[in-house]
Short mmCIF file of C-alpha atoms and ligand atoms in Angstrom, two decimals:
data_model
loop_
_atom_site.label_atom_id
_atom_site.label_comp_id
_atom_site.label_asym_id
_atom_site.label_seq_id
_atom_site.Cartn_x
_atom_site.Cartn_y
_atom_site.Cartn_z
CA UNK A 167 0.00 0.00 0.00
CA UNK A 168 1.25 3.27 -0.52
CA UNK A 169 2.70 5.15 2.11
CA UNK A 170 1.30 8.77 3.40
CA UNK A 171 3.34 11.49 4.18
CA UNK A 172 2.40 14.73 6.27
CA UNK A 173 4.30 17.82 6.87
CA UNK A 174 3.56 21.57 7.31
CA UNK A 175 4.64 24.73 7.73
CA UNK A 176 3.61 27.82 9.70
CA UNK A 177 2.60 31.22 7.61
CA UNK A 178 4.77 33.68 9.95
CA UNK A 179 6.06 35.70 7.35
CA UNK A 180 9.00 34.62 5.09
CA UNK A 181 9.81 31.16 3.78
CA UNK A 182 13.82 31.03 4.32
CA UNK A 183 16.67 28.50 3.71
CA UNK A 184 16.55 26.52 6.75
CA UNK A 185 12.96 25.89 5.72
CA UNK A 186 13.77 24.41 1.99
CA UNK A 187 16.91 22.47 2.95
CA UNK A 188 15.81 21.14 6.08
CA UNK A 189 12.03 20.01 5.23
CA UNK A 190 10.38 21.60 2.25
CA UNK A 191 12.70 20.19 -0.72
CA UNK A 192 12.20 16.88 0.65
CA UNK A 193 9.09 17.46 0.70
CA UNK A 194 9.24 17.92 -3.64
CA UNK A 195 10.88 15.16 -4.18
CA UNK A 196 8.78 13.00 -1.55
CA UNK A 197 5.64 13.87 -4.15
CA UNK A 198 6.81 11.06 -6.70
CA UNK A 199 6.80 8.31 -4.95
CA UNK A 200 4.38 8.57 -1.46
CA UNK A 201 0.56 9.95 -0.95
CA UNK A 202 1.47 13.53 0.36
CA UNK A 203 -0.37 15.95 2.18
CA UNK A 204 1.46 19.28 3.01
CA UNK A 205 -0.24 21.75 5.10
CA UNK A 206 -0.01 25.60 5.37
CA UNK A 207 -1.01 26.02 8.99
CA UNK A 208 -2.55 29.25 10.13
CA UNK A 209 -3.48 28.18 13.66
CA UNK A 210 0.29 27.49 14.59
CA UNK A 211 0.56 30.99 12.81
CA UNK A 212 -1.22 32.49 16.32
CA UNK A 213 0.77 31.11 18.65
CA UNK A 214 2.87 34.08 18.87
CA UNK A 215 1.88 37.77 19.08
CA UNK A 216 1.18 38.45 15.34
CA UNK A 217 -0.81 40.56 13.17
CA UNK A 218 -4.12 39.75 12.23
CA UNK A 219 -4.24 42.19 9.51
CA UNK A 220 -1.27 39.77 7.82
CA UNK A 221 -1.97 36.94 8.72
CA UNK A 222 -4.33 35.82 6.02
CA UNK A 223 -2.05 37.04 2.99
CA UNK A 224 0.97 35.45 4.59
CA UNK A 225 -1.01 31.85 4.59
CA UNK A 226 -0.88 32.73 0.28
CA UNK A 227 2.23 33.87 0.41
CA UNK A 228 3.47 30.69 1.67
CA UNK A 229 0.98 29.11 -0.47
CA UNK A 230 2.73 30.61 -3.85
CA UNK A 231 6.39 30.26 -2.56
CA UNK A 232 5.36 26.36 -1.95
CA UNK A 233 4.41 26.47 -5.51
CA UNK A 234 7.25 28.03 -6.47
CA UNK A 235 9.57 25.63 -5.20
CA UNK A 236 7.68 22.70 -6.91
CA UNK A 237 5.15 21.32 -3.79
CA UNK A 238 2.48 20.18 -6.22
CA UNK A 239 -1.24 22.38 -5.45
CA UNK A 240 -2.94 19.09 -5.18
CA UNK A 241 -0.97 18.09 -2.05
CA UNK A 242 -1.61 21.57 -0.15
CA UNK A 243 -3.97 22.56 2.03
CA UNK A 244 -5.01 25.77 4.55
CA UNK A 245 -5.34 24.31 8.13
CA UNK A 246 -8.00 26.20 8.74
CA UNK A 247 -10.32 24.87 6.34
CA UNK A 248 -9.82 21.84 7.54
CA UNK A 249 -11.46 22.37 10.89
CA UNK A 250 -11.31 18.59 12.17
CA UNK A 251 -7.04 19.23 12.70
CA UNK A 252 -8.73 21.64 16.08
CA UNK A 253 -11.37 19.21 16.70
CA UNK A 254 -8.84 16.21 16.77
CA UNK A 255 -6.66 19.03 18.78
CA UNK A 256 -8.68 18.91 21.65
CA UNK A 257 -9.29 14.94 21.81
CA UNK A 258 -5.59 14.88 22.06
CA UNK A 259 -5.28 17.48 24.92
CA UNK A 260 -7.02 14.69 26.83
CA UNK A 261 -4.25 12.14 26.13
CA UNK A 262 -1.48 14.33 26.35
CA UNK A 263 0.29 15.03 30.12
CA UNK A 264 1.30 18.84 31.15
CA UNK A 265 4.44 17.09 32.37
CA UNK A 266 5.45 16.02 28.49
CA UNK A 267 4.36 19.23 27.05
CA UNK A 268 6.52 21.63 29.70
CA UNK A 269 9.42 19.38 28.47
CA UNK A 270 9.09 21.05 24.90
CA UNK A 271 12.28 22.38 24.40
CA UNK A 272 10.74 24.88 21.53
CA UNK A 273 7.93 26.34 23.94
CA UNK A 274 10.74 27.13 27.10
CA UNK A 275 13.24 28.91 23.97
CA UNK A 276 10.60 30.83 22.57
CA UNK A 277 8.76 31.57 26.07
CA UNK A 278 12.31 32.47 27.62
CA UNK A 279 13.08 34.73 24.44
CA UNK A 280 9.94 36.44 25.03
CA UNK A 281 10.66 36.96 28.33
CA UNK A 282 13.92 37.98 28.12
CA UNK A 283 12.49 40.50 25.34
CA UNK A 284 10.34 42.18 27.43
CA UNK A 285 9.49 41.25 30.96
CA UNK A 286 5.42 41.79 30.47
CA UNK A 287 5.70 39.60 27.35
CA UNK A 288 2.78 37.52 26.68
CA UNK A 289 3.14 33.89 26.23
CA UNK A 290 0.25 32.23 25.19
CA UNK A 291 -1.29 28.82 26.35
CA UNK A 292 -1.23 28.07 22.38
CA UNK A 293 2.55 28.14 22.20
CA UNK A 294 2.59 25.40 25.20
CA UNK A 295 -0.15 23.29 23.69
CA UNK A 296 0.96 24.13 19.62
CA UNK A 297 2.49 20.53 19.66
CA UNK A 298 -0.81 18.53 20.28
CA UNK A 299 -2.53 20.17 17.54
CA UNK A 300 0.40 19.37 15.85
CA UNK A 301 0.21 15.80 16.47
CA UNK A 302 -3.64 16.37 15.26
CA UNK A 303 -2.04 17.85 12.21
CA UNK A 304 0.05 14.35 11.38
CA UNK A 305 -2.37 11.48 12.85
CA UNK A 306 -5.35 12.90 11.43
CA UNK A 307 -4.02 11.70 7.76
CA UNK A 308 -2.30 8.73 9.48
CA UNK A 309 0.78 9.19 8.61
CA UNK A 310 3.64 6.70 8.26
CA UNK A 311 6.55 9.60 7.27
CA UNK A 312 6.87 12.84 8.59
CA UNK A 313 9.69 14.73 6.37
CA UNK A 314 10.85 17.60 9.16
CA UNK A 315 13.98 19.61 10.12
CA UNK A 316 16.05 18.15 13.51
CA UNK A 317 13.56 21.03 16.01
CA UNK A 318 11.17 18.96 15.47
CA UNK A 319 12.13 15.69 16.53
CA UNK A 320 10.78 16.38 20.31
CA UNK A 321 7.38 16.90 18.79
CA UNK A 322 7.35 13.61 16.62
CA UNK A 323 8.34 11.79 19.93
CA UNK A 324 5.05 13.71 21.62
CA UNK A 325 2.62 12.72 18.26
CA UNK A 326 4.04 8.84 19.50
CA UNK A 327 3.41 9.04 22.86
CA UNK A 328 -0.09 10.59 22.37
CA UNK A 329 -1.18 7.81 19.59
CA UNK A 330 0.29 5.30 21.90
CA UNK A 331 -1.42 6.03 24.79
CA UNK A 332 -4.76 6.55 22.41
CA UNK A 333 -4.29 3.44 21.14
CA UNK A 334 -4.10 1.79 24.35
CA UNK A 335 -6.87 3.59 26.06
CA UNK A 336 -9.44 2.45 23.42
CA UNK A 337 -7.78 -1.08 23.43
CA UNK A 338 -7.24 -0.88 19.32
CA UNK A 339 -3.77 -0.20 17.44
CA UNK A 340 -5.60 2.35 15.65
CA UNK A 341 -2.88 4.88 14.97
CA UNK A 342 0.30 3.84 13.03
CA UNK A 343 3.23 5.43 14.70
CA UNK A 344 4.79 8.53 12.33
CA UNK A 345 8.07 8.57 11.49
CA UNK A 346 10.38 11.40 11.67
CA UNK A 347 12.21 11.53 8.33
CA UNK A 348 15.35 13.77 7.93
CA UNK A 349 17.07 15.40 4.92
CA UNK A 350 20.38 15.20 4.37
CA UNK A 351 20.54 18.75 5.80
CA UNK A 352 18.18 18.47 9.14
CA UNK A 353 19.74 21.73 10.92
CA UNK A 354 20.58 25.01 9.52
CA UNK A 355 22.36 27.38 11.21
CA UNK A 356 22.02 31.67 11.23
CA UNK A 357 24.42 32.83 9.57
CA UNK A 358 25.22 35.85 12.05
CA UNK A 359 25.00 33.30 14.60
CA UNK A 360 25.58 29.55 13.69
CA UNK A 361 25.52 28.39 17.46
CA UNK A 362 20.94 29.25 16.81
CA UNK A 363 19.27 27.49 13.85
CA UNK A 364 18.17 29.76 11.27
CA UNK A 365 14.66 30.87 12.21
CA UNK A 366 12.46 33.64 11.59
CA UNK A 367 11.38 34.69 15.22
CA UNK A 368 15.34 35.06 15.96
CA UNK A 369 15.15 38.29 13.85
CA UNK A 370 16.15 39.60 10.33
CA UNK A 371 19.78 38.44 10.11
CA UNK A 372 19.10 35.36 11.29
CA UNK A 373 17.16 33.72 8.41
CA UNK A 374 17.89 33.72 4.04
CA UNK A 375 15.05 34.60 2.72
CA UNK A 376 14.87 31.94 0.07
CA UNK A 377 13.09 34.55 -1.88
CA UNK A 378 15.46 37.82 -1.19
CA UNK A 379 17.25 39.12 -4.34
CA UNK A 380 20.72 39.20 -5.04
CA UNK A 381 21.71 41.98 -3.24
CA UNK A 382 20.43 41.21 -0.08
CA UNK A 383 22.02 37.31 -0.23
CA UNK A 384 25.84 38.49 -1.01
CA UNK A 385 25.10 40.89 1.74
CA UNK A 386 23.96 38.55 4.16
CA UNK A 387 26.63 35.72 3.38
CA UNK A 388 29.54 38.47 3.22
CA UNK A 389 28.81 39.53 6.82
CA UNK A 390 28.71 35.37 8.05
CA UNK A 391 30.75 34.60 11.12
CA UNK A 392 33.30 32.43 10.34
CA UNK A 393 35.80 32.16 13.12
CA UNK A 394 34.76 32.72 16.34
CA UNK A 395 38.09 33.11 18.03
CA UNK A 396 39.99 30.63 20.21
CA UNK A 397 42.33 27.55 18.88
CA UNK A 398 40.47 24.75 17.84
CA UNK A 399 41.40 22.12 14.89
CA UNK A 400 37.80 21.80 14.25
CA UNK A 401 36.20 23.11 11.75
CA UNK A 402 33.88 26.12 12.91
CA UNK A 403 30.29 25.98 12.97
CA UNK A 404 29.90 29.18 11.30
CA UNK A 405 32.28 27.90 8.52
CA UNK A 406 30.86 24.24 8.16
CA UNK A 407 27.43 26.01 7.88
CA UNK A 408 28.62 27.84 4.76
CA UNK A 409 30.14 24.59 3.53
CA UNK A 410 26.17 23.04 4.16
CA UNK A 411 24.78 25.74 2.49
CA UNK A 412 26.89 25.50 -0.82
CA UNK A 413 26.97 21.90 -1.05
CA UNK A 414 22.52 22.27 -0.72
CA UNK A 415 22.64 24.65 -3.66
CA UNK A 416 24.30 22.19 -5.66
CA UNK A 417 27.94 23.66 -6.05
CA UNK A 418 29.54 20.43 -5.62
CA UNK A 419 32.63 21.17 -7.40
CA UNK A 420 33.11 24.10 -6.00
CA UNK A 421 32.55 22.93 -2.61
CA UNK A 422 35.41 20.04 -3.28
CA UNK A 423 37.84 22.44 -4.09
CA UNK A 424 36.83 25.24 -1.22
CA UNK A 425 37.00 22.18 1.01
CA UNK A 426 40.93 21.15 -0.32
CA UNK A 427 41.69 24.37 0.31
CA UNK A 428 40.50 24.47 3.83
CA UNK A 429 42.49 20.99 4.28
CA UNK A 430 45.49 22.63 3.22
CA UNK A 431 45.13 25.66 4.88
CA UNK A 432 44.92 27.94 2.19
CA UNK A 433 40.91 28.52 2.12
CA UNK A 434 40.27 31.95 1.93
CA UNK A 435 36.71 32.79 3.66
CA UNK A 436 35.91 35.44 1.14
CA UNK A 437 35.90 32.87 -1.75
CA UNK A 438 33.59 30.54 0.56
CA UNK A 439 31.21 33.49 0.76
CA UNK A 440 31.34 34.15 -2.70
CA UNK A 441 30.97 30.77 -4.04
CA UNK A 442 28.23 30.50 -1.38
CA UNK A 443 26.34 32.94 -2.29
CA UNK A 444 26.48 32.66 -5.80
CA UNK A 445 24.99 29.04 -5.30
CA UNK A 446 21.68 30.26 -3.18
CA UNK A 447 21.61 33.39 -5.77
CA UNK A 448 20.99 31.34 -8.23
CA UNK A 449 18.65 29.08 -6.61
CA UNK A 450 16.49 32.39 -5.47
CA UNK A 451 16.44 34.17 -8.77
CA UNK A 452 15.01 30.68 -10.49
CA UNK A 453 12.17 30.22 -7.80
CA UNK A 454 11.63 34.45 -7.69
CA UNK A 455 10.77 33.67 -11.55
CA UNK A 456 8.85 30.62 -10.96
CA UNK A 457 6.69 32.80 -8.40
CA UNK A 458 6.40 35.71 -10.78
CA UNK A 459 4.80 33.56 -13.40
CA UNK A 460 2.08 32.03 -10.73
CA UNK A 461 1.32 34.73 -8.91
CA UNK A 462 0.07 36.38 -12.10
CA UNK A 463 -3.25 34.55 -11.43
CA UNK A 464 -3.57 34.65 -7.98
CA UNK A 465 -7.47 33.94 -8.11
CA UNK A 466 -6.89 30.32 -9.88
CA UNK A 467 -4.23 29.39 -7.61
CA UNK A 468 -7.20 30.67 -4.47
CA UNK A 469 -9.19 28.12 -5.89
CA UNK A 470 -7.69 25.09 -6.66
CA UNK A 471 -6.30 25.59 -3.16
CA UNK A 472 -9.91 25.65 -1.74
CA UNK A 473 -10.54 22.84 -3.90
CA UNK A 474 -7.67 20.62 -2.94
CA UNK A 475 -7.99 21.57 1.32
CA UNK A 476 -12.05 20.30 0.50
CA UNK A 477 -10.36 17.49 -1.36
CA UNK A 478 -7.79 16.38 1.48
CA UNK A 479 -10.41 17.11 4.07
CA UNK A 480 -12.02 14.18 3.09
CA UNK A 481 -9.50 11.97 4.64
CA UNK A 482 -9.71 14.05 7.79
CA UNK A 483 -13.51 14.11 8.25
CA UNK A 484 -13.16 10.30 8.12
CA UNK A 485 -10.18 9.81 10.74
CA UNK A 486 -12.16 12.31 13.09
CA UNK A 487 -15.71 10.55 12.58
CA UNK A 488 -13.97 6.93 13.87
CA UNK A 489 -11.81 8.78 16.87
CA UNK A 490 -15.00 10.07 18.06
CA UNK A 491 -16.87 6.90 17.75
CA UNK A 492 -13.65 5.11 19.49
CA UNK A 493 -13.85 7.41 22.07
CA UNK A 494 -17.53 7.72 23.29
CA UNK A 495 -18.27 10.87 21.40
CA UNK A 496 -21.58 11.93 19.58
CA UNK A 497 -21.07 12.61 15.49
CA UNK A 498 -23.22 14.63 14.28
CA UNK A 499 -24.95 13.05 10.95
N1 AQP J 548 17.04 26.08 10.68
C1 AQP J 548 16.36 25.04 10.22
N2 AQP J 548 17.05 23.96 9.73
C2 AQP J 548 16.35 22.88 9.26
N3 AQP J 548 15.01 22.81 9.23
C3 AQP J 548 14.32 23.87 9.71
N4 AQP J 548 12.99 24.11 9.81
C4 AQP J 548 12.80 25.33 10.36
N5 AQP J 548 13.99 25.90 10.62
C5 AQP J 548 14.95 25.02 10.22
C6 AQP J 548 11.97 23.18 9.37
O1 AQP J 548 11.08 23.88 8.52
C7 AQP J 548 9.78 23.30 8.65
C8 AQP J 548 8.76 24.39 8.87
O2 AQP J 548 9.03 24.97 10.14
P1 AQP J 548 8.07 25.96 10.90
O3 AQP J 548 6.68 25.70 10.56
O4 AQP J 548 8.50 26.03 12.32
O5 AQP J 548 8.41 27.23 10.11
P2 AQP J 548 8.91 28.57 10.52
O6 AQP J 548 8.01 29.20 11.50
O7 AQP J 548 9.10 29.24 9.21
O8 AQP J 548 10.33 28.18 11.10
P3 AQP J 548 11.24 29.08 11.90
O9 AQP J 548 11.61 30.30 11.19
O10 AQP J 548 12.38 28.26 12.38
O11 AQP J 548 10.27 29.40 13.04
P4 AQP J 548 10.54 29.81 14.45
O12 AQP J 548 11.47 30.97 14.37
O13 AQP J 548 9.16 30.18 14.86
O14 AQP J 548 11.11 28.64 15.19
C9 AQP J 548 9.84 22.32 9.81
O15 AQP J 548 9.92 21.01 9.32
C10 AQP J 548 11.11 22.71 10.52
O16 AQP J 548 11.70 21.60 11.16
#
């Protein structure tokens, strides 16, 4: 039987390089050979103090950069018109502990960052709970592969533990336990400061905009820490990041002879840059054209969206109608 694959992504703003290398080009190349449902999801969106006058035109944003990068339309869909993910949500809050959830590295980084922002900062319960709708999200389609960067890997182990304990409070293996599946790239880090991964809510510098023009890539990559001072015969992460990044856009020869050089001694980090940014360049300008050329349509890319969430939904409606029935809820007809 064919095997299912769920993933998604959160419309806060920009889709960057971290993003692509770590999930969403696996996610492309996933599309050939597994059933695969990729959500844009707008209720992880609210987890953090956002706008709500954005919020809806980032979810298609997201929705055309997806495109852009080659997800397929009839594999996406908007969480939020698929309402069972919330329903399922809250079934799961019931077989999920507080203990395992205040464990969630993600929830005390962002709630200390917060915090350390701004002493009145407002956490919400929705960033502490985020990862049980998230394991709504991926057992609602029942997935066997979960294609993901390495931050999530705490969350996949949460998804288990709440279909395991499902599955033995209603005496029936009923959920097949996801699997976390990496790319060869799983963590990226910030370029201004590879001991973070590259992530949006660190700030500006700290993601590549896989979208950003030229200009704004060489300028990003030129000011990358390299060396961070102190002897060490080990490679440094900000260097071996720019090394990752090269070798993901495909500069392969390059990257073997950047790499002698750095055996011998002789690498100069300018050339690393350089040859690094020339490789994502490249990469950006050939999705920025890709996105030019659907987003001159945006009202037929709306609705085969719409069409393809009611499509997907399908499966969803299903999955929700036995968990209730399995768990001594009322359907309604
Ligand atoms: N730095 C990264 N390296 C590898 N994979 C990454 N992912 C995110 N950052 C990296 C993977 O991208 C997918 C979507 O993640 P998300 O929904 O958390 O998207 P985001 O909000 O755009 O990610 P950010 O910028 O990293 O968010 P914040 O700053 O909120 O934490 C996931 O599969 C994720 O693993």
């Amino acid at each position: 039987m064919t095997k299912t694959v769920l993933s998604c992504i959160q419309p806060t703003g920009h889709m960057h390089y971290g993003n692509y290398f770590g999930a969403v080009k696996n996610w492309v190349d996933l599309q050939e050979k597994y059933a695969c449902y990729y959500g844009v999801v707008d209720y992880h969106a609210m987890t953090m103090p956002y706008d709500v006058k954005k919020l809806r035109n980032n979810t298609w944003e997201l929705i055309y950069n997806l495109l852009a990068v080659g997800v397929k339309a009839e594999n996406l869909f908007i969480q939020s018109l698929v309402p069972e993910h919330t329903e399922l949500g809250w079934i799961f809050n019931c077989f999920c502990s507080v203990g395992h959830l205040s464990r969630m590295t993600q929830f005390k980084d962002k709630g200390k960052d917060s915090e350390e922002k701004s002493k009145d900062a407002f956490v919400s319960a929705g960033l502490f709970d985020y990862p049980v709708l998230q394991a709504a999200d991926i057992l609602i389609y029942k997935a066997d592969y979960v294609p993901v960067g390495k931050d999530q890997d705490q969350h996949l182990e949460l998804s288990r533990a709440i279909a395991q304990r499902f599955n033995n409070t209603v005496g029936k293996e009923y959920f097949v336990m996801p699997e976390t599946l990496h790319s060869e790239t799983p963590k990226i880090f910030s370029t201004a400061d590879p001991s973070k991964k590259m992530s949006k809510s660190a700030g500006e510098k700290h993601f590549i905009n896989v979208f950003a023009d030229e200009a704004r890539i060489r300028k990003q990559i030129r000011s990358a820490v390299t060396d961070q001072g102190g002897a060490s015969d080990e490679m440094s992460p900000g260097v071996l990041n720019l090394f990752t990044l090269l070798k993901s856009a495909g500069r392969m020869d390059e990257h073997e002879a950047l790499m002698k050089d750095y055996n011998a001694g002789t690498l100069k980090y300018v050339d690393l840059k350089d040859a690094t940014a020339d490789g994502l360049s490249a990469m950006s300008n050939a999705f920025t054209e890709k996105k030019a050329e659907i987003t001159s349509d945006k009202r037929a890319i709306k609705y085969l969206i719409k069409q393809s969430s009611e499509e997907i939904r399908k499966i969803a409606k299903e999955t929700l109608r036995e968990v209730k029935e399995l768990v001594g809820l009322l359907n309604v007809k």
